[in-house]
Coordinates of C-alpha atoms in Angstrom, one line a residue:
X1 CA 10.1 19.6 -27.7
X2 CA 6.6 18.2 -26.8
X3 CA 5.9 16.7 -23.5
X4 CA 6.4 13.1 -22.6
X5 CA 2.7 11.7 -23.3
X6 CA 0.9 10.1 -20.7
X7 CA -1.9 7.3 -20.4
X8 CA -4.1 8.9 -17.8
X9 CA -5.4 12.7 -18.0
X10 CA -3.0 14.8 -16.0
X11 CA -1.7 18.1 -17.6
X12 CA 2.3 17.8 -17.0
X13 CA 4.8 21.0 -18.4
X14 CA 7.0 20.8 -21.5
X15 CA 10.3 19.9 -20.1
X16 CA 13.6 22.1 -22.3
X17 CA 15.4 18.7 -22.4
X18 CA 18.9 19.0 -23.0
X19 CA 19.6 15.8 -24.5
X20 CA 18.1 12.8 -25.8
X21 CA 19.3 10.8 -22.9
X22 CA 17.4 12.8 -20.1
X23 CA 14.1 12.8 -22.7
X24 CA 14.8 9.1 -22.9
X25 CA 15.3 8.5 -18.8
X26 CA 12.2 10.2 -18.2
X27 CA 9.9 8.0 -20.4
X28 CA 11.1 5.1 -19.3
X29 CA 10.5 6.3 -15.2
X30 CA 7.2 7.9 -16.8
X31 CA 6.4 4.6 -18.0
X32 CA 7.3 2.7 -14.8
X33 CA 4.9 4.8 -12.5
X34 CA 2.1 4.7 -15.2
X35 CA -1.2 2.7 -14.4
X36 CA -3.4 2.6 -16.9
X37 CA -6.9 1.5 -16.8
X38 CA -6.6 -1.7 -17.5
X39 CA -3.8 -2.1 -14.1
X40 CA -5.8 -0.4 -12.1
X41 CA -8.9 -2.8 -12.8
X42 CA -6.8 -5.6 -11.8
X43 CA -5.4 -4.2 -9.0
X44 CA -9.0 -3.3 -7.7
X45 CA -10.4 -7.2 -8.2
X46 CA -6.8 -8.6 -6.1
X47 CA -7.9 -6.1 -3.8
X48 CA -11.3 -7.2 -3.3
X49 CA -10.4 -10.9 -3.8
X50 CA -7.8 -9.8 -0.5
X51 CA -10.7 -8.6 1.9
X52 CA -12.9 -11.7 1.0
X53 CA -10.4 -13.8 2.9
X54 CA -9.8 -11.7 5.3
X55 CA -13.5 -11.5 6.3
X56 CA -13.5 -15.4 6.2
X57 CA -10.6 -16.3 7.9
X58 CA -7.9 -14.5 10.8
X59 CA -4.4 -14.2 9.7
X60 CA -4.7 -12.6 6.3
X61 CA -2.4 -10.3 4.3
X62 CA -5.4 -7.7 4.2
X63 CA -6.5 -8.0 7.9
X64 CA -10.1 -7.2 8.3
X65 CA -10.2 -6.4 11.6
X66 CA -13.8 -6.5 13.6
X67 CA -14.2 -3.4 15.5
X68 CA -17.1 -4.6 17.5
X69 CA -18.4 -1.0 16.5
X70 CA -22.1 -1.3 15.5
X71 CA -23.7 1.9 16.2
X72 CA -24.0 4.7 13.6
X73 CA -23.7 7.8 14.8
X74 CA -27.5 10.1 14.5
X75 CA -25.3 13.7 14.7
X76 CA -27.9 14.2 18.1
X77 CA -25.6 12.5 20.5
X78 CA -24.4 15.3 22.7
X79 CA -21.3 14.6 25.7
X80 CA -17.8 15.0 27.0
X81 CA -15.2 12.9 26.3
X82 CA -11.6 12.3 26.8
X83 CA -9.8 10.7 23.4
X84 CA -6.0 9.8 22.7
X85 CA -4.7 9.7 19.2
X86 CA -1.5 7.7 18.8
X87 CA -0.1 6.7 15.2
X88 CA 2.5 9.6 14.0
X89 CA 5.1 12.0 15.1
X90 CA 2.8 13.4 17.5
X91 CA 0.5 12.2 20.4
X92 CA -2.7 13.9 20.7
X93 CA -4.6 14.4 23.5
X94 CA -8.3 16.0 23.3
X95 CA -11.3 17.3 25.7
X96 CA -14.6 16.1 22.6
X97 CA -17.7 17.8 23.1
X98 CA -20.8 16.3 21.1
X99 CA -23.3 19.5 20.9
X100 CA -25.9 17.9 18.8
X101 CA -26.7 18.4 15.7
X102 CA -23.4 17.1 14.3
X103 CA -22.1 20.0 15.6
X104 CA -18.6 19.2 17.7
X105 CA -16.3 21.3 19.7
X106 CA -12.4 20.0 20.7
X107 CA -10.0 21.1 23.0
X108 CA -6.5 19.3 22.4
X109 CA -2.8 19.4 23.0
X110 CA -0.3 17.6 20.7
X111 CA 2.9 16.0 22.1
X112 CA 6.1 15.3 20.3
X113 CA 6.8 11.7 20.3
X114 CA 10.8 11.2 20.4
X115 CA 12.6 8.5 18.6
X116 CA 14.0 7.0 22.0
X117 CA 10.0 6.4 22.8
X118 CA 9.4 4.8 19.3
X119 CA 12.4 2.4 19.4
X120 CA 12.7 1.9 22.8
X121 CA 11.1 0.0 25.8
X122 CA 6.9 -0.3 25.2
X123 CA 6.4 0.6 29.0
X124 CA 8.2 3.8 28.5
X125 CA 6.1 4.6 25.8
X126 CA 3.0 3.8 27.2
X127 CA 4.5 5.9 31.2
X128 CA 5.0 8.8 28.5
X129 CA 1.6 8.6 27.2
X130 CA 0.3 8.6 30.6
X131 CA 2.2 11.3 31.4
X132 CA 1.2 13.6 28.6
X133 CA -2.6 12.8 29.2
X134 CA -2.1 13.8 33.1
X135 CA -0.2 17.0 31.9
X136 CA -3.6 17.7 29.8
X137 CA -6.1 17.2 32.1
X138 CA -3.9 19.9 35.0
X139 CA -3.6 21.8 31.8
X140 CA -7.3 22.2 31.0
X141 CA -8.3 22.0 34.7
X142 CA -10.7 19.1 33.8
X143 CA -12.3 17.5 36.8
X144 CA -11.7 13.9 37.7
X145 CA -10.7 12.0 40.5
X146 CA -10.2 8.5 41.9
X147 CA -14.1 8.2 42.7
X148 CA -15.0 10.2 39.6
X149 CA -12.7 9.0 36.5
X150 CA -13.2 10.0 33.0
X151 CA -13.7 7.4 30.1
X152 CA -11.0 7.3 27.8
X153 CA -11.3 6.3 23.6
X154 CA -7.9 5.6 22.4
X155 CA -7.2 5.9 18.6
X156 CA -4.6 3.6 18.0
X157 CA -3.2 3.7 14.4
X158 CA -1.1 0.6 14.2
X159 CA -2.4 -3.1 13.2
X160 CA -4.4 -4.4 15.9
X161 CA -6.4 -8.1 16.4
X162 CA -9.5 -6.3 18.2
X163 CA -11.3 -8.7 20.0
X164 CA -14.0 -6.2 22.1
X165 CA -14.5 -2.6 22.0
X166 CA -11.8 -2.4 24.7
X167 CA -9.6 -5.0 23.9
X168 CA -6.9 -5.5 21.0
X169 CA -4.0 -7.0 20.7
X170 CA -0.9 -5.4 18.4
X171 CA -0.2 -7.4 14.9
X172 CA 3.2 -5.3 14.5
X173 CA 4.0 -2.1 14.6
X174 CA 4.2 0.3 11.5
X175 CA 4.7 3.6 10.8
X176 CA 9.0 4.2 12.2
X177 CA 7.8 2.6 15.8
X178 CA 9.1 -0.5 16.8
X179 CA 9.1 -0.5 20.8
X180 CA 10.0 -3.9 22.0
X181 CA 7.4 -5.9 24.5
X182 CA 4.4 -4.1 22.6
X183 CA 3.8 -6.9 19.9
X184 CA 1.7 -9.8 20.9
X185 CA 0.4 -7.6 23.8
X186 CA -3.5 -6.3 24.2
X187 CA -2.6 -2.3 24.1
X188 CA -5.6 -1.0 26.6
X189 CA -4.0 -3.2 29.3
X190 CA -0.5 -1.5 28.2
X191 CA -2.0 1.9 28.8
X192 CA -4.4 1.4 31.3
X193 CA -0.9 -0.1 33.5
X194 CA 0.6 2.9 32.8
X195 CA -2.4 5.2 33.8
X196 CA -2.5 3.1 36.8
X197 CA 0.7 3.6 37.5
X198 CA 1.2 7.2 37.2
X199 CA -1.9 7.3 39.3
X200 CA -3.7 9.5 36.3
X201 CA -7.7 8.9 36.9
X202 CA -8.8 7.9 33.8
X203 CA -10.1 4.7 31.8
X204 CA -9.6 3.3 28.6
X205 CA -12.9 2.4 27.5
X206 CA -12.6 2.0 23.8
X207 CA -10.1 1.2 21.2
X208 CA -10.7 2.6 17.8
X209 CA -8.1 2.7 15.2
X210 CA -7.7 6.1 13.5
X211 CA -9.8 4.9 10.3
X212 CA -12.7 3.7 12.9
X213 CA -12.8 6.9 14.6
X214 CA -12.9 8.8 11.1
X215 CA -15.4 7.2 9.9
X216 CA -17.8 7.9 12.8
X217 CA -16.6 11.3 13.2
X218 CA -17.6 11.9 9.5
X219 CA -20.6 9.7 9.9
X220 CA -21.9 12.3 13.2
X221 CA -22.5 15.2 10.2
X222 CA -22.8 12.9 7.1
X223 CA -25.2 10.0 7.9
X224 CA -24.1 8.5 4.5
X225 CA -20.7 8.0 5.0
X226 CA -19.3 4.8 4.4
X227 CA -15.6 4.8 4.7
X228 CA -13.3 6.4 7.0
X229 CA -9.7 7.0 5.3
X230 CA -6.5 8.3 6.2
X231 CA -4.0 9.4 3.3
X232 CA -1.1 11.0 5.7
X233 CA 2.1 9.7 7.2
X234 CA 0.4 6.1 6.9
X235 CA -2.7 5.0 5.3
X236 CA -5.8 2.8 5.5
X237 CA -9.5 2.7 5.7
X238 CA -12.6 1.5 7.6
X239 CA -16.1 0.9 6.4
X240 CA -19.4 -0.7 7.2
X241 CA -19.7 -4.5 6.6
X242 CA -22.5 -6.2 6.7
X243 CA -22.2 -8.6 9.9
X244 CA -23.4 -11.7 7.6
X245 CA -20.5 -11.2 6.1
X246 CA -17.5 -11.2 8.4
X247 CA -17.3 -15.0 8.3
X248 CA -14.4 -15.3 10.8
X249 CA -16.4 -13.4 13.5
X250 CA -17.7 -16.4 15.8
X251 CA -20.4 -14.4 17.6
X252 CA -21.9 -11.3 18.9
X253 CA -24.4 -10.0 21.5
X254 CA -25.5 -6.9 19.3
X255 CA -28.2 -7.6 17.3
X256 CA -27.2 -5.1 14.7
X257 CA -26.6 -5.9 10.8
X258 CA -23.7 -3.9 10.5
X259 CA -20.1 -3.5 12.1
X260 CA -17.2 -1.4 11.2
X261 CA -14.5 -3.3 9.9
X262 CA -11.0 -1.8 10.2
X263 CA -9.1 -3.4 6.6
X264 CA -5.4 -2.7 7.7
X265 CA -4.8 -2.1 3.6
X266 CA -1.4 -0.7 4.0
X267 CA -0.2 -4.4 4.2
X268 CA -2.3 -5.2 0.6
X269 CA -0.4 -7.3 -2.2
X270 CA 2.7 -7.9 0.6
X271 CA 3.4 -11.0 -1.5
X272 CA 4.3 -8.4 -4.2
X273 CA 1.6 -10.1 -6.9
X274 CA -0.2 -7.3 -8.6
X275 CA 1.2 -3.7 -7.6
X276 CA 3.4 -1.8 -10.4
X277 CA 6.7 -1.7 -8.3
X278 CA 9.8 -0.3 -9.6
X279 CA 13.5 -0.6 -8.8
X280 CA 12.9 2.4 -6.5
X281 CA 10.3 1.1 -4.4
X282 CA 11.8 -2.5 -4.2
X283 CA 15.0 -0.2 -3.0
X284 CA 13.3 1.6 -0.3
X285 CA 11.5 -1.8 0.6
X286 CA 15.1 -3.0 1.3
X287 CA 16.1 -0.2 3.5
X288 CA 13.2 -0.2 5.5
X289 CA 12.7 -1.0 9.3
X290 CA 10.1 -3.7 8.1
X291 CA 11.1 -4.9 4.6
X292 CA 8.2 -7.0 3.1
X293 CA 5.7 -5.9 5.2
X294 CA 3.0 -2.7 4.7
X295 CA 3.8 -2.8 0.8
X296 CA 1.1 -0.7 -0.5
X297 CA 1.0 1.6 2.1
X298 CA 4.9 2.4 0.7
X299 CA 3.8 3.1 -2.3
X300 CA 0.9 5.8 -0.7
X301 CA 1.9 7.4 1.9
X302 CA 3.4 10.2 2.9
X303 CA 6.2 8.8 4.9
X304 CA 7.8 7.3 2.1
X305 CA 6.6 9.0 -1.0
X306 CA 9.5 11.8 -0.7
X307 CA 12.0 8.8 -0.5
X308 CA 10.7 7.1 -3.4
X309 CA 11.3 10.4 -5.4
X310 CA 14.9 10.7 -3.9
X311 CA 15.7 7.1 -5.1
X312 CA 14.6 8.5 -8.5
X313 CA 16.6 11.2 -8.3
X314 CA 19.8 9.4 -7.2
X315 CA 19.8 7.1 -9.8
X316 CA 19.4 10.0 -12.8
X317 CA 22.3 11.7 -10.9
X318 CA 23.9 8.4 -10.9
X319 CA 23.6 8.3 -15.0
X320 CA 24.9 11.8 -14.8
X321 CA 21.7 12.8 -16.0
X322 CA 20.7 15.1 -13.3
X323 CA 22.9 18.1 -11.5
X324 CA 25.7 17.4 -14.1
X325 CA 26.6 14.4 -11.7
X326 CA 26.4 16.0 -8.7
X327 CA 24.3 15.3 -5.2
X328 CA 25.1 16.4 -1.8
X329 CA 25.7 14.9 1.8
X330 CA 22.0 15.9 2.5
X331 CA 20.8 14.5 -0.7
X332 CA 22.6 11.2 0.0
X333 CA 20.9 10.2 3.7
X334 CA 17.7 8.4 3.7
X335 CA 14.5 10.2 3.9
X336 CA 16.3 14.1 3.6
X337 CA 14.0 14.5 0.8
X338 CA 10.5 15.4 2.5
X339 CA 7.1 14.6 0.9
X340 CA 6.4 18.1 1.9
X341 CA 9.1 19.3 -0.5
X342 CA 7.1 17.5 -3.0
X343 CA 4.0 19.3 -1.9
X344 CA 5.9 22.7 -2.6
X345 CA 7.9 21.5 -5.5
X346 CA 4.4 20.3 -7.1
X347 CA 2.7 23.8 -6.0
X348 CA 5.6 26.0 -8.1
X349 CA 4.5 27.6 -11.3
X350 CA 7.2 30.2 -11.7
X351 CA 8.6 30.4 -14.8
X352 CA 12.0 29.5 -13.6
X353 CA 10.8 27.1 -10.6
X354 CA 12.0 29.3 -7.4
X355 CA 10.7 27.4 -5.2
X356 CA 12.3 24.4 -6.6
X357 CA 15.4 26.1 -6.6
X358 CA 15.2 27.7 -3.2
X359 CA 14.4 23.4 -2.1
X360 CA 17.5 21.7 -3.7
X361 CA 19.7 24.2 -3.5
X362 CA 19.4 25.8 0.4
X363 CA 17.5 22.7 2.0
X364 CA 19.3 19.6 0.4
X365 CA 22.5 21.9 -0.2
X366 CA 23.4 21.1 -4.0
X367 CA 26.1 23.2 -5.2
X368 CA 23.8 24.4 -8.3
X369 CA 21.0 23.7 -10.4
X370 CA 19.8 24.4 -14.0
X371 CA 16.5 25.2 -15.6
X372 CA 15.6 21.6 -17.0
X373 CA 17.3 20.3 -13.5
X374 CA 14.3 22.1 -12.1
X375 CA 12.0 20.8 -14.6
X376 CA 13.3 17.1 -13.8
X377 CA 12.7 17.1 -10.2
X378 CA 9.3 18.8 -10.6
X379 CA 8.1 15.6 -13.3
X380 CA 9.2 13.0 -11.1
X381 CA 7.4 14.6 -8.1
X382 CA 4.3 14.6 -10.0
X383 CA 4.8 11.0 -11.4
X384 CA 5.5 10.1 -7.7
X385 CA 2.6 12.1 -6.5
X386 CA 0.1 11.0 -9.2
X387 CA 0.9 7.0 -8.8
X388 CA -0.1 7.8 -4.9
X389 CA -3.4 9.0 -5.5
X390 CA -4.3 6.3 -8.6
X391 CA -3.5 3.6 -5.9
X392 CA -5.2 5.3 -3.4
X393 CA -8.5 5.5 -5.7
X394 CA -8.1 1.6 -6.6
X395 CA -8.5 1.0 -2.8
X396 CA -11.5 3.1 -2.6
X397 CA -13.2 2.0 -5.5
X398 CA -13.0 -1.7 -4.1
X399 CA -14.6 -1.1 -1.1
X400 CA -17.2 0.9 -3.1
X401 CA -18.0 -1.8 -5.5
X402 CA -17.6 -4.6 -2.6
X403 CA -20.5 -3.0 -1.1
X404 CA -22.5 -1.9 -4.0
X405 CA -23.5 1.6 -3.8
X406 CA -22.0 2.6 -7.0
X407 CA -25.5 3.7 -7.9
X408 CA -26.6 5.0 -5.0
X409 CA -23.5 6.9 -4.1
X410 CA -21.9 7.7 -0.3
X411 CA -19.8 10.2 1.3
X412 CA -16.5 9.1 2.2
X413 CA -14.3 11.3 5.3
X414 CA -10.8 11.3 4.9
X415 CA -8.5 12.8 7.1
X416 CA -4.4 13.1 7.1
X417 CA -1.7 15.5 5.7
X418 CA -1.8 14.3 2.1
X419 CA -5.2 15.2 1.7
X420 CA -5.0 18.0 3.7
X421 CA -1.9 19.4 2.0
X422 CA -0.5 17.8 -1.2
X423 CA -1.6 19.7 -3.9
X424 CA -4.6 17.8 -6.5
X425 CA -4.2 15.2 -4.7
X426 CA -8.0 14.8 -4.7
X427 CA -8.7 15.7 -7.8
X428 CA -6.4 13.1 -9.0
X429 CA -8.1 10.6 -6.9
X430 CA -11.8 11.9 -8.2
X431 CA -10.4 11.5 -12.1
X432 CA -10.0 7.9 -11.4
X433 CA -13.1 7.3 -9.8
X434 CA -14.6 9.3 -13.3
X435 CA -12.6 6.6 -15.6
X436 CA -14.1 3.6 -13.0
X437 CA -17.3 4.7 -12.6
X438 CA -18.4 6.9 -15.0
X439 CA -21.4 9.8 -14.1
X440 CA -21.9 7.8 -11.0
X441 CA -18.5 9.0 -9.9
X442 CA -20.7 12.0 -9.3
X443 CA -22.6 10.4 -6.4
X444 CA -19.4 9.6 -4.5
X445 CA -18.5 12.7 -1.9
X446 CA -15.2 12.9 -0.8
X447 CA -15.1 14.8 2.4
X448 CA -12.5 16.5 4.2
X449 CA -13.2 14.6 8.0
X450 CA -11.0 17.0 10.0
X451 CA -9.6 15.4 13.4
X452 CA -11.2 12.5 12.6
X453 CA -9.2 10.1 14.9
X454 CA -10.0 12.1 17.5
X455 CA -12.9 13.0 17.6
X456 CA -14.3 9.6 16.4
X457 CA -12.8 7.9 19.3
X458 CA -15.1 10.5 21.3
X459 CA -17.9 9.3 19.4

């Protein structure tokens, strides 16, 4: 039986459909996640229709938030610095050397962030941060003191309204954190109380979000870069605005023409107006700790692409279309199925899926699974996967046409575990820049920007 055809190029395996039914459910999910050209276009001019009004006015679905970041990195600055990266499971803390020549050395530590710090009381969380950038500097024996204290850049991945290099106050918190007394609040006073209070001799001197300090970290080795992007547990990008531009901004002592502007996209098309969203996002939506709210970034990123993929599932099993009926207690609890079990699933070409098998049938526990079972799982991952990067390419190619250097191209850094890890997940991205842009697609570098967050908060 031929494979189910598709509207974009992506080369999907031939299924061994057992009945009609299953060949039917699939084409009609196949169709759901589809986005052809003529979506994505629309979806691209909402998009840029979105950051207008957030550069004209505060308040806005699509934030455009002023970094008050101005200066472009020459890849000659040389330096220590202290940075903190908080925005996923783990807290980084990292020791940034600027050697010239865009060259850049890091020492860091990573510290696991518990649940009882995400959900709890903000001062805890902040007293733990402290903490864990105390235990880092006795760690690395790094000299500082009460007379002598070291500046601090802290990446902070979460929706901010910046209003100075060192000053921003939090919109809402994304991302599984929702530590009470945080929103409302400017987050370098948070942390710099803390600090204080654990008598830890450092200050915050900037506040970057993890898109900022990508960009800039890309920008010290590629002077062309233009966006900063993360595709990982959550996702959004920063880029260089014009200053003329940013409407909202009221005034500014720097008399440069250019300032990074942070876009906080992961809350784009919240009013549910343009995206493609199926019964299995608008389910996961529901069951979310913010339902409404970061719509686009459910549809992206890695936190929530494995759980769109076990909705899917679910309902096949439901229709008795999938495991002869069957699921499991691990199968049934929200977010058991991983996006890295995607990755994997996505990565198996055995002839009889092992790795697929080894996944549902040790890790999620069903009792057995067939062949085209296999085969099922692995289509909707890629469906799942390949809607992720389309999106993600729509959000890129807006900023690049808003700017208009689609002719004379730009580098683009991107950092976070879906790029990193999921498997074509570039490639998928570069196709749809080919069908938007045509050759000058070719101009357009997209660069792996390795500890970006970090190391651009350095910068």
């Amino acid at each position: 039986m031929s494979p189910i055809p598709l509207s974009y190029d992506d080369k999907f395996e031939e299924i061994n459909y057992c009945s009609e039914l299953q060949k039917s459910a699939i084409n009609e999910i196949t169709k759901e996640f589809e986005i052809n050209n003529k979506k994505l276009n629309e979806i691209i001019e909402h998009f840029r229709n979105e950051m207008n009004k957030g550069l004209t006015k505060h308040g806005q679905t699509v934030a455009m938030v002023p970094s008050y970041v101005t200066g472009v990195p020459t890849g000659k600055e040389v330096g220590t610095f202290l940075a903190l990266d908080l925005g996923g499971t783990n807290l980084r803390v990292c020791q940034i050397n600027l050697e010239g020549g865009g060259k850049i050395s890091v020492k860091q530590q990573k510290y696991k962030i518990s649940d009882s710090h995400k959900t709890g009381e903000a001062r805890h969380l902040f007293d733990f941060i402290a903490e864990c950038v105390d235990k880092f500097l006795v760690e690395f024996n790094i000299d500082c003191n009460s007379t002598r204290r070291l500046n601090l850049g802290f990446t902070f991945s979460f929706p901010v309204e910046q209003t100075a290099i060192d000053k921003g106050t939090l919109i809402s918190w994304t991302k599984g954190f929702s530590a009470s007394g945080a929103a409302g609040k400017d987050v370098v006073f948070l942390l710099q109380e803390s600090l204080n209070r654990k008598e830890v001799p450092v200050k915050v001197s900037a506040l970057v979000n993890d898109t900022v300090g990508t960009l800039l970290a890309h920008a010290y080795k590629y002077p062309n870069t233009l966006l900063g992007v993360i595709f990982g547990t959550g996702t959004n990008g920063a880029y260089f605005e014009k200053i003329s531009n940013i409407k909202k901004l009221q005034s500014i002592s720097s008399n440069a023409d250019h300032m990074i502007i942070n876009v906080e996209w992961g809350a784009f098309d919240n009013e549910k107006k343009v995206l493609p969203l199926t019964m299995f996002d608008n389910k996961l939506d529901r069951n979310s700790i913010n339902p409404r709210l970061q719509i686009f970034e459910k549809t992206i990123s890695g936190m929530y692409l494995g759980e769109i993929t076990r909705n899917v599932l679910l309902n096949l099993i439901d229709r008795s279309l999938l495991f002869n009926g069957y699921s499991s207690k691990d199968l049934n609890d929200h977010y058991s199925f991983e996006t890295e079990y995607m990755s994997s699933i996505e990565k198996d070409d055995t002839s009889t899926l092992e790795t697929v098998k080894q996944i549902l049938e040790e890790s999620l526990n069903l009792p057995s699974t067939t062949l085209t079972d296999r085969q099922i799982v692995k289509r909707i991952c890629q469906l799942v996967g390949f809607r992720a990067a389309r999106l993600s390419s729509a959000a890129l190619s807006a900023i690049i046409s808003h700017c208009n250097v689609i002719e004379s191209g730009c580098n683009i850094g991107i950092d976070g575990s879906l790029f990193l890890f999921y498997p074509g997940f570039k490639e998928r991205i570069m196709n749809s820049l080919k069908e938007l842009f045509g050759p000058n697609a070719d101009k357009i570098e997209l660069g792996l920007a390795l500890d970006g967050s970090g190391v651009g908060a350095g910068n």
